[in-house]
mmCIF file of C-alpha atoms in Angstrom:
data_model
loop_
_atom_site.group_PDB
_atom_site.id
_atom_site.type_symbol
_atom_site.label_atom_id
_atom_site.label_comp_id
_atom_site.label_asym_id
_atom_site.label_seq_id
_atom_site.Cartn_x
_atom_site.Cartn_y
_atom_site.Cartn_z
ATOM 1 C CA MET A 3 0.000 0.000 0.000
ATOM 2 C CA ALA A 4 1.407 3.376 -1.007
ATOM 3 C CA GLU A 5 2.224 5.783 1.773
ATOM 4 C CA PRO A 6 -0.222 8.728 1.803
ATOM 5 C CA THR A 7 1.151 12.093 0.753
ATOM 6 C CA LEU A 8 0.189 15.578 1.845
ATOM 7 C CA THR A 9 -1.825 16.193 -1.326
ATOM 8 C CA LYS A 10 -4.024 13.202 -0.509
ATOM 9 C CA ILE A 11 -4.884 14.399 3.009
ATOM 10 C CA ARG A 12 -8.329 15.928 3.297
ATOM 11 C CA GLY A 13 -8.197 19.276 5.061
ATOM 12 C CA LEU A 14 -10.489 20.609 7.758
ATOM 13 C CA THR A 15 -13.440 22.860 7.209
ATOM 14 C CA ASN A 16 -13.594 26.196 9.006
ATOM 15 C CA ARG A 17 -16.077 24.747 11.475
ATOM 16 C CA GLU A 18 -13.816 21.781 12.217
ATOM 17 C CA TYR A 19 -10.832 24.086 12.566
ATOM 18 C CA ASP A 20 -12.690 26.317 15.018
ATOM 19 C CA ALA A 21 -13.787 23.238 16.956
ATOM 20 C CA CYS A 22 -10.118 22.309 17.389
ATOM 21 C CA ARG A 23 -9.399 25.761 18.778
ATOM 22 C CA ASP A 24 -12.306 25.515 21.207
ATOM 23 C CA GLU A 25 -11.049 22.121 22.354
ATOM 24 C CA ALA A 26 -7.564 23.544 23.001
ATOM 25 C CA ILE A 27 -9.035 26.484 24.912
ATOM 26 C CA GLU A 28 -11.066 24.183 27.140
ATOM 27 C CA ARG A 29 -8.004 22.044 27.861
ATOM 28 C CA VAL A 30 -5.960 25.108 28.846
ATOM 29 C CA LYS A 31 -8.758 26.335 31.116
ATOM 30 C CA ALA A 32 -9.027 22.929 32.740
ATOM 31 C CA LYS A 33 -5.275 22.822 33.318
ATOM 32 C CA ALA A 34 -5.156 26.364 34.680
ATOM 33 C CA GLY A 35 -7.882 25.439 37.175
ATOM 34 C CA VAL A 36 -9.005 27.829 39.888
ATOM 35 C CA LYS A 37 -7.023 30.869 40.940
ATOM 36 C CA PRO A 38 -3.957 29.738 42.916
ATOM 37 C CA GLN A 39 -3.721 30.673 46.576
ATOM 38 C CA ARG A 40 -0.560 31.402 48.507
ATOM 39 C CA LYS A 41 -1.337 28.664 51.014
ATOM 40 C CA ASP A 42 -1.188 26.101 48.189
ATOM 41 C CA PHE A 43 2.573 26.646 47.940
ATOM 42 C CA GLN A 44 3.442 26.219 51.601
ATOM 43 C CA ARG A 45 5.912 23.403 52.080
ATOM 44 C CA ASN A 46 6.384 21.116 55.037
ATOM 45 C CA TYR A 47 9.795 22.436 56.013
ATOM 46 C CA GLU A 48 11.723 21.170 58.969
ATOM 47 C CA PRO A 49 10.495 23.120 62.044
ATOM 48 C CA LEU A 50 12.614 26.200 62.763
ATOM 49 C CA PHE A 51 12.147 26.015 66.515
ATOM 50 C CA SER A 52 12.746 23.105 68.877
ATOM 51 C CA VAL A 53 12.887 22.371 72.617
ATOM 52 C CA LEU A 54 16.389 23.853 72.693
ATOM 53 C CA ASP A 55 14.921 27.224 71.769
ATOM 54 C CA ILE A 56 12.928 27.260 75.024
ATOM 55 C CA PHE A 57 16.168 27.245 77.015
ATOM 56 C CA ALA A 58 17.681 29.775 74.595
ATOM 57 C CA LEU A 59 14.689 32.048 75.215
ATOM 58 C CA LEU A 60 15.054 31.801 79.001
ATOM 59 C CA VAL A 61 18.788 32.518 78.847
ATOM 60 C CA GLY A 62 18.235 35.329 76.376
ATOM 61 C CA LEU A 63 15.571 37.018 78.489
ATOM 62 C CA SER A 64 17.787 36.802 81.561
ATOM 63 C CA ALA A 65 20.783 38.254 79.731
ATOM 64 C CA TRP A 66 18.596 40.948 78.165
ATOM 65 C CA ALA A 67 17.148 41.940 81.550
ATOM 66 C CA VAL A 68 20.577 42.185 83.224
ATOM 67 C CA SER A 69 22.106 43.990 80.235
ATOM 68 C CA SER A 70 19.155 46.389 80.108
ATOM 69 C CA ALA A 71 19.593 47.158 83.820
ATOM 70 C CA HIS A 72 23.241 48.054 83.175
ATOM 71 C CA ILE A 73 22.234 50.186 80.176
ATOM 72 C CA LEU A 74 19.678 51.965 82.382
ATOM 73 C CA ILE A 75 22.411 52.933 84.833
ATOM 74 C CA HIS A 76 24.831 54.015 82.129
ATOM 75 C CA THR A 77 22.328 56.040 80.090
ATOM 76 C CA GLY A 78 20.778 57.492 83.249
ATOM 77 C CA GLN A 79 24.165 58.840 84.311
ATOM 78 C CA MET A 80 24.852 60.197 80.834
ATOM 79 C CA ALA A 81 21.394 61.799 80.666
ATOM 80 C CA TYR A 82 21.864 63.455 84.080
ATOM 81 C CA ALA A 83 25.277 64.820 83.125
ATOM 82 C CA SER A 84 23.856 66.102 79.841
ATOM 83 C CA TYR A 85 20.856 67.705 81.552
ATOM 84 C CA GLN A 86 23.061 69.646 83.976
ATOM 85 C CA THR A 87 24.819 71.383 81.121
ATOM 86 C CA VAL A 88 21.616 73.119 80.059
ATOM 87 C CA ASP A 89 21.488 76.801 81.083
ATOM 88 C CA LYS A 90 17.794 77.130 81.882
ATOM 89 C CA SER A 91 17.980 80.905 82.145
ATOM 90 C CA ALA A 92 19.129 81.130 78.515
ATOM 91 C CA TYR A 93 16.844 78.392 77.173
ATOM 92 C CA ALA A 94 13.917 79.124 74.846
ATOM 93 C CA GLY A 95 11.155 76.648 74.060
ATOM 94 C CA THR A 96 9.965 73.465 75.750
ATOM 95 C CA LEU A 97 12.276 71.880 78.324
ATOM 96 C CA TRP A 98 11.417 68.453 79.722
ATOM 97 C CA ASP A 99 12.105 67.842 83.367
ATOM 98 C CA ALA A 100 15.086 65.725 84.373
ATOM 99 C CA THR A 101 12.986 62.608 85.059
ATOM 100 C CA LEU A 102 11.298 62.551 81.650
ATOM 101 C CA TYR A 103 14.585 63.428 79.959
ATOM 102 C CA GLY A 104 16.331 60.538 81.678
ATOM 103 C CA ASN A 105 13.513 58.037 81.055
ATOM 104 C CA LEU A 106 13.487 58.767 77.339
ATOM 105 C CA HIS A 107 17.244 58.180 77.110
ATOM 106 C CA GLN A 108 17.067 54.954 79.102
ATOM 107 C CA ILE A 109 14.135 53.397 77.212
ATOM 108 C CA GLY A 110 15.308 54.665 73.851
ATOM 109 C CA PHE A 111 18.822 53.283 74.209
ATOM 110 C CA ILE A 112 17.557 49.892 75.357
ATOM 111 C CA VAL A 113 15.525 49.645 72.153
ATOM 112 C CA LEU A 114 18.471 50.964 70.138
ATOM 113 C CA ALA A 115 20.763 48.374 71.694
ATOM 114 C CA GLU A 116 19.699 44.709 71.755
ATOM 115 C CA THR A 117 16.615 45.112 69.510
ATOM 116 C CA ALA A 118 18.404 47.198 66.875
ATOM 117 C CA MET A 119 21.359 44.799 66.917
ATOM 118 C CA ILE A 120 19.140 41.825 66.022
ATOM 119 C CA LEU A 121 17.207 43.879 63.453
ATOM 120 C CA PHE A 122 20.289 45.040 61.551
ATOM 121 C CA ALA A 123 21.877 41.595 61.769
ATOM 122 C CA VAL A 124 18.789 40.075 60.112
ATOM 123 C CA MET A 125 18.758 42.816 57.471
ATOM 124 C CA TRP A 126 22.419 42.162 56.722
ATOM 125 C CA SER A 127 21.938 38.401 56.492
ATOM 126 C CA ALA A 128 18.954 38.803 54.152
ATOM 127 C CA SER A 129 20.743 41.267 51.855
ATOM 128 C CA LYS A 130 24.294 39.901 51.715
ATOM 129 C CA PRO A 131 25.259 38.395 48.331
ATOM 130 C CA GLN A 132 25.715 34.689 47.688
ATOM 131 C CA ARG A 133 29.271 33.524 47.193
ATOM 132 C CA ARG A 134 30.056 32.637 43.573
ATOM 133 C CA PRO A 135 31.827 29.309 42.935
ATOM 134 C CA ASN A 136 34.960 30.971 41.570
ATOM 135 C CA GLN A 137 35.021 33.826 44.086
ATOM 136 C CA HIS A 138 37.871 33.979 46.596
ATOM 137 C CA ILE A 139 36.809 33.804 50.236
ATOM 138 C CA VAL A 140 38.561 37.101 51.076
ATOM 139 C CA ALA A 141 36.793 38.914 48.217
ATOM 140 C CA TYR A 142 33.481 37.464 49.354
ATOM 141 C CA MET A 143 34.036 38.601 52.944
ATOM 142 C CA LEU A 144 34.949 42.115 51.819
ATOM 143 C CA GLN A 145 31.862 42.259 49.635
ATOM 144 C CA SER A 146 29.698 41.044 52.499
ATOM 145 C CA VAL A 147 30.899 43.620 55.053
ATOM 146 C CA LEU A 148 30.492 46.561 52.663
ATOM 147 C CA SER A 149 26.939 46.923 53.888
ATOM 148 C CA ILE A 150 25.224 49.588 55.986
ATOM 149 C CA PRO A 151 23.148 47.063 58.030
ATOM 150 C CA PHE A 152 26.364 45.175 58.884
ATOM 151 C CA TRP A 153 28.060 48.232 60.363
ATOM 152 C CA LEU A 154 24.901 49.348 62.169
ATOM 153 C CA ALA A 155 24.722 45.894 63.771
ATOM 154 C CA VAL A 156 28.402 46.172 64.777
ATOM 155 C CA MET A 157 27.887 49.664 66.259
ATOM 156 C CA THR A 158 24.888 48.586 68.337
ATOM 157 C CA ALA A 159 26.786 45.518 69.581
ATOM 158 C CA ILE A 160 29.723 47.744 70.630
ATOM 159 C CA PHE A 161 27.320 50.075 72.416
ATOM 160 C CA VAL A 162 25.837 47.179 74.405
ATOM 161 C CA VAL A 163 29.310 46.101 75.554
ATOM 162 C CA VAL A 164 30.478 49.642 76.399
ATOM 163 C CA ALA A 165 27.269 50.482 78.271
ATOM 164 C CA ASN A 166 27.609 47.364 80.414
ATOM 165 C CA VAL A 167 31.297 47.953 81.126
ATOM 166 C CA GLN A 168 30.719 51.603 82.094
ATOM 167 C CA SER A 169 27.798 50.786 84.389
ATOM 168 C CA GLY A 170 30.251 50.350 87.274
ATOM 169 C CA ILE A 171 29.753 46.628 87.943
ATOM 170 C CA GLY A 172 32.578 44.067 87.861
ATOM 171 C CA ALA A 173 34.390 43.262 84.624
ATOM 172 C CA LEU A 174 33.091 39.709 84.195
ATOM 173 C CA GLU A 175 29.590 40.658 85.306
ATOM 174 C CA SER A 176 29.507 43.493 82.798
ATOM 175 C CA ILE A 177 30.855 41.455 79.847
ATOM 176 C CA LEU A 178 28.870 38.226 80.323
ATOM 177 C CA PRO A 179 25.310 39.616 79.728
ATOM 178 C CA PRO A 180 26.130 41.450 76.467
ATOM 179 C CA ALA A 181 28.199 38.490 75.254
ATOM 180 C CA VAL A 182 25.244 36.148 75.801
ATOM 181 C CA THR A 183 22.861 38.690 74.283
ATOM 182 C CA ILE A 184 25.016 39.112 71.181
ATOM 183 C CA GLY A 185 25.483 35.354 70.816
ATOM 184 C CA LEU A 186 21.765 34.648 71.097
ATOM 185 C CA GLY A 187 21.110 37.591 68.797
ATOM 186 C CA ILE A 188 23.238 35.927 66.115
ATOM 187 C CA TYR A 189 21.419 32.650 66.778
ATOM 188 C CA ALA A 190 18.020 34.351 66.434
ATOM 189 C CA GLU A 191 19.251 36.171 63.326
ATOM 190 C CA GLY A 192 19.887 32.827 61.638
ATOM 191 C CA LYS A 193 16.375 31.657 62.491
ATOM 192 C CA LEU A 194 14.741 34.839 61.255
ATOM 193 C CA ALA A 195 16.837 34.907 58.071
ATOM 194 C CA GLU A 196 15.791 31.327 57.267
ATOM 195 C CA LEU A 197 12.155 32.250 57.917
ATOM 196 C CA ILE A 198 12.460 35.165 55.462
ATOM 197 C CA ARG A 199 14.136 32.910 52.878
ATOM 198 C CA ARG A 200 11.282 30.393 53.123
ATOM 199 C CA ARG A 201 8.696 33.142 52.689
ATOM 200 C CA GLN A 202 10.531 34.472 49.625
ATOM 201 C CA ASP A 203 10.657 30.960 48.132
ATOM 202 C CA VAL A 204 6.895 30.548 48.590
ATOM 203 C CA THR A 205 6.288 34.020 47.148
ATOM 204 C CA THR A 206 8.412 33.307 44.056
ATOM 205 C CA ARG A 207 6.614 30.067 43.215
ATOM 206 C CA TYR A 208 3.197 31.558 43.996
ATOM 207 C CA LEU A 209 3.706 34.628 41.782
ATOM 208 C CA LYS A 210 4.984 32.472 38.908
ATOM 209 C CA GLU A 211 1.891 30.257 39.003
ATOM 210 C CA LEU A 212 -0.391 33.266 39.475
ATOM 211 C CA ALA A 213 1.108 34.952 36.385
ATOM 212 C CA SER A 214 0.467 31.807 34.334
ATOM 213 C CA TRP A 215 -3.131 31.629 35.572
ATOM 214 C CA GLU A 216 -3.753 35.312 34.843
ATOM 215 C CA ALA A 217 -2.305 34.894 31.346
ATOM 216 C CA ALA A 218 -4.762 32.071 30.721
ATOM 217 C CA GLN A 219 -7.652 34.238 31.869
ATOM 218 C CA ARG A 220 -6.577 37.398 30.063
ATOM 219 C CA ASN A 221 -5.606 35.960 26.665
ATOM 220 C CA ILE A 222 -5.814 32.217 26.674
ATOM 221 C CA GLU A 223 -4.219 31.853 23.249
ATOM 222 C CA ARG A 224 -0.975 33.282 24.662
ATOM 223 C CA HIS A 225 -0.783 30.577 27.291
ATOM 224 C CA PRO A 226 2.303 28.372 26.706
ATOM 225 C CA ASP A 227 0.130 25.222 26.557
ATOM 226 C CA PHE A 228 -2.364 26.541 24.012
ATOM 227 C CA LEU A 229 -0.353 25.921 20.844
ATOM 228 C CA PRO A 230 0.621 22.306 21.714
ATOM 229 C CA PHE A 231 -2.993 21.527 22.637
ATOM 230 C CA PHE A 232 -4.192 23.191 19.422
ATOM 231 C CA ARG A 233 -1.810 21.109 17.293
ATOM 232 C CA GLN A 234 -2.849 17.919 19.051
ATOM 233 C CA ALA A 235 -6.540 18.680 18.451
ATOM 234 C CA ILE A 236 -5.936 19.346 14.734
ATOM 235 C CA ALA A 237 -3.855 16.180 14.375
ATOM 236 C CA ALA A 238 -6.524 14.042 16.043
ATOM 237 C CA ARG A 239 -9.271 15.454 13.853
ATOM 238 C CA LEU A 240 -7.206 14.949 10.696
ATOM 239 C CA GLN A 241 -6.636 11.323 11.670
ATOM 240 C CA ARG A 242 -10.355 10.767 12.179
ATOM 241 C CA LYS A 243 -11.365 12.578 8.999
ATOM 242 C CA ASN A 244 -8.943 10.652 6.803
ATOM 243 C CA GLN A 245 -9.628 7.332 8.565
ATOM 244 C CA ASP A 246 -5.999 6.334 8.333
ATOM 245 C CA GLU A 247 -2.929 6.132 10.537
ATOM 246 C CA LEU A 248 -0.937 8.918 8.949
ATOM 247 C CA PRO A 249 2.887 8.868 9.139
ATOM 248 C CA LEU A 250 4.242 11.423 11.591
ATOM 249 C CA VAL A 251 6.038 13.449 8.898
ATOM 250 C CA VAL A 252 2.906 13.711 6.768
ATOM 251 C CA LEU A 253 0.745 14.437 9.803
ATOM 252 C CA ARG A 254 3.013 17.306 10.869
ATOM 253 C CA GLN A 255 2.877 18.718 7.364
ATOM 254 C CA ALA A 256 -0.906 18.480 7.363
ATOM 255 C CA VAL A 257 -1.176 20.195 10.763
ATOM 256 C CA ALA A 258 1.137 22.986 9.625
ATOM 257 C CA ARG A 259 -0.898 23.354 6.444
ATOM 258 C CA GLU A 260 -4.059 23.825 8.470
ATOM 259 C CA MET A 261 -2.425 26.456 10.661
ATOM 260 C CA GLN A 262 -1.064 28.252 7.592
ATOM 261 C CA ARG A 263 -4.612 29.279 6.691
ATOM 262 C CA GLU A 264 -4.386 31.945 9.385
ATOM 263 C CA VAL A 265 -0.929 33.055 8.334
ATOM 264 C CA TRP A 266 -1.518 33.749 4.654
ATOM 265 C CA ALA A 267 -5.004 35.149 5.295
ATOM 266 C CA TYR A 268 -3.442 38.156 7.038
ATOM 267 C CA GLU A 269 -0.503 38.616 4.688
ATOM 268 C CA ASP A 270 -0.127 41.549 2.334
ATOM 269 C CA ASP A 271 -1.100 40.038 -1.010
ATOM 270 C CA SER A 272 -0.399 43.101 -3.204
ATOM 271 C CA HIS A 273 2.597 41.402 -4.804
ATOM 272 C CA ILE A 274 0.501 38.294 -5.462
ATOM 273 C CA VAL A 275 -2.197 40.382 -7.184
ATOM 274 C CA GLU A 276 0.469 41.861 -9.436
ATOM 275 C CA GLN A 277 1.717 38.379 -10.313
ATOM 276 C CA VAL A 278 -1.806 37.194 -11.097
ATOM 277 C CA GLN A 279 -2.510 40.223 -13.275
ATOM 278 C CA GLU A 280 0.734 39.716 -15.175
ATOM 279 C CA ALA A 281 -0.049 36.014 -15.663
ATOM 280 C CA MET A 282 -3.546 36.855 -16.924
ATOM 281 C CA ARG A 283 -2.144 39.342 -19.442
ATOM 282 C CA SER A 284 0.377 36.817 -20.708
ATOM 283 C CA GLY A 285 -2.184 34.024 -20.799
ATOM 284 C CA ALA A 286 0.037 31.770 -18.705
ATOM 285 C CA ASN A 287 -1.079 29.426 -15.961
ATOM 286 C CA PHE A 288 -1.010 31.678 -12.900
ATOM 287 C CA THR A 289 -1.796 29.051 -10.263
ATOM 288 C CA GLN A 290 1.746 28.938 -8.951
ATOM 289 C CA ALA A 291 2.152 32.687 -9.332
ATOM 290 C CA ALA A 292 -0.840 33.290 -7.081
ATOM 291 C CA MET A 293 0.375 30.869 -4.435
ATOM 292 C CA PRO A 294 1.436 32.769 -1.281
ATOM 293 C CA GLN A 295 4.975 32.193 -0.170
ATOM 294 C CA SER A 296 3.736 30.892 3.185
ATOM 295 C CA MET A 297 2.002 27.967 1.441
ATOM 296 C CA ASN A 298 5.248 26.504 0.130
ATOM 297 C CA LEU A 299 5.590 24.026 2.960
ATOM 298 C CA THR A 300 8.837 22.203 3.563
ATOM 299 C CA LEU A 301 10.024 19.964 6.341
ATOM 300 C CA GLU A 302 12.355 22.724 7.527
ATOM 301 C CA MET A 303 9.317 24.871 8.284
ATOM 302 C CA MET A 304 7.691 22.318 10.580
ATOM 303 C CA PRO A 305 6.351 23.112 13.076
ATOM 304 C CA VAL A 306 5.427 26.731 12.471
ATOM 305 C CA LYS A 307 6.688 28.943 15.278
ATOM 306 C CA SER A 308 6.371 32.575 16.141
ATOM 307 C CA GLY A 309 9.139 34.841 17.296
ATOM 308 C CA ASN A 310 8.658 33.918 20.953
ATOM 309 C CA GLY A 311 9.348 30.246 20.279
ATOM 310 C CA HIS A 312 5.878 29.079 21.243
ATOM 311 C CA GLY A 313 4.009 29.790 18.056
ATOM 312 C CA THR A 314 0.680 31.488 17.710
ATOM 313 C CA ARG A 315 -1.772 32.544 15.108
ATOM 314 C CA PRO A 316 -1.430 36.094 13.782
ATOM 315 C CA THR A 317 -3.622 38.798 15.164
ATOM 316 C CA PRO A 318 -5.411 41.115 12.765
ATOM 317 C CA GLY A 319 -4.055 44.644 12.843
#
C-alpha cells in the first residue's frame, strides 16, 4: 500500500478548525484550574524552633534583663550629666524635666541596643550576596561587610558592651550579659533569616503560578500550553477525517498546512495580485504565481513557530 502524501490528506473545514481551537481552549482552562492561593505553595519544612529554643529564650531574656539594667544605669548617668549642662535661664522653648529626659534616654537606648542589633543583623543576612563558585573567600568577605546594616549591627553591639562595662559593675559581670545577648542575637538572626528565605521561596513560586493563571484568563491563546494543545486537536481530527494512521512526517505537514490558513489570510497580497494580473495578461497558468509564499511548505518549516518560540496565530491589525 502506497504511503499517503500531503496532497491526498483531506483538510479541515472552518467549522472543524474552530472546533479544534475551542477544544484547546477548554483544555488550557481545565489545566489552569481555579485561581492559585498562597497557602497552596506552603511546604512542610523542617520546624525552625525546637525544645532547645525554650532554654535559649530563658537565657536570652535573663541576659537581656541584666544587660538592660546596666544600660539603664549608664544612660541614666549620661542623661543626668547632659541635663546639667543646660542653662535654663538662657533656654527658649519646651524643656522636659530631668525625670522625663532621663527616662526617654534609658528606654530609647535599650531599644536601640539589643533590639536594633538583632534587626540590623537580620537585614544584613537577608541582603548579603551569595558567594560565587569561583570567588575567593577574602573577596566574598569584603563584599559582604560593605553593607550599611552590617556596620549598624556592629555599632549597636559595641554600644551594648560599652554600656555594660561603664555601668560600674565588675568586669566579668559586665561582659557576660552582652556576650550572651550578642550570641543569642546571632542565633536568632539565623532563624529569622531562614524564615524570610522560606517566605521568599513561597512568594516566588506563587507569583509564577499566578502569572500563568492570569495569562490564561486574560488571553488564553498566549498561554504556553495553548499551541501544543491546538496542534494535538488538529492532528486528532485529521486522523479521524482521513480514517488512516498517517505517518508522523505527513501528519506534521498536514497540521502545519491547516495552521497556515491563518498566516496567509493576514498577509499583504499586493505582490501576489500583481503576479496574477501579469499572468492573466500573458495568458500563462497563474496558479503557482498566485500561491502565497507561506504555502510553500517544507520539512524545515515544521512546526510553524512565532518569534517567541511558542508559536501562535497572527492577530489582525
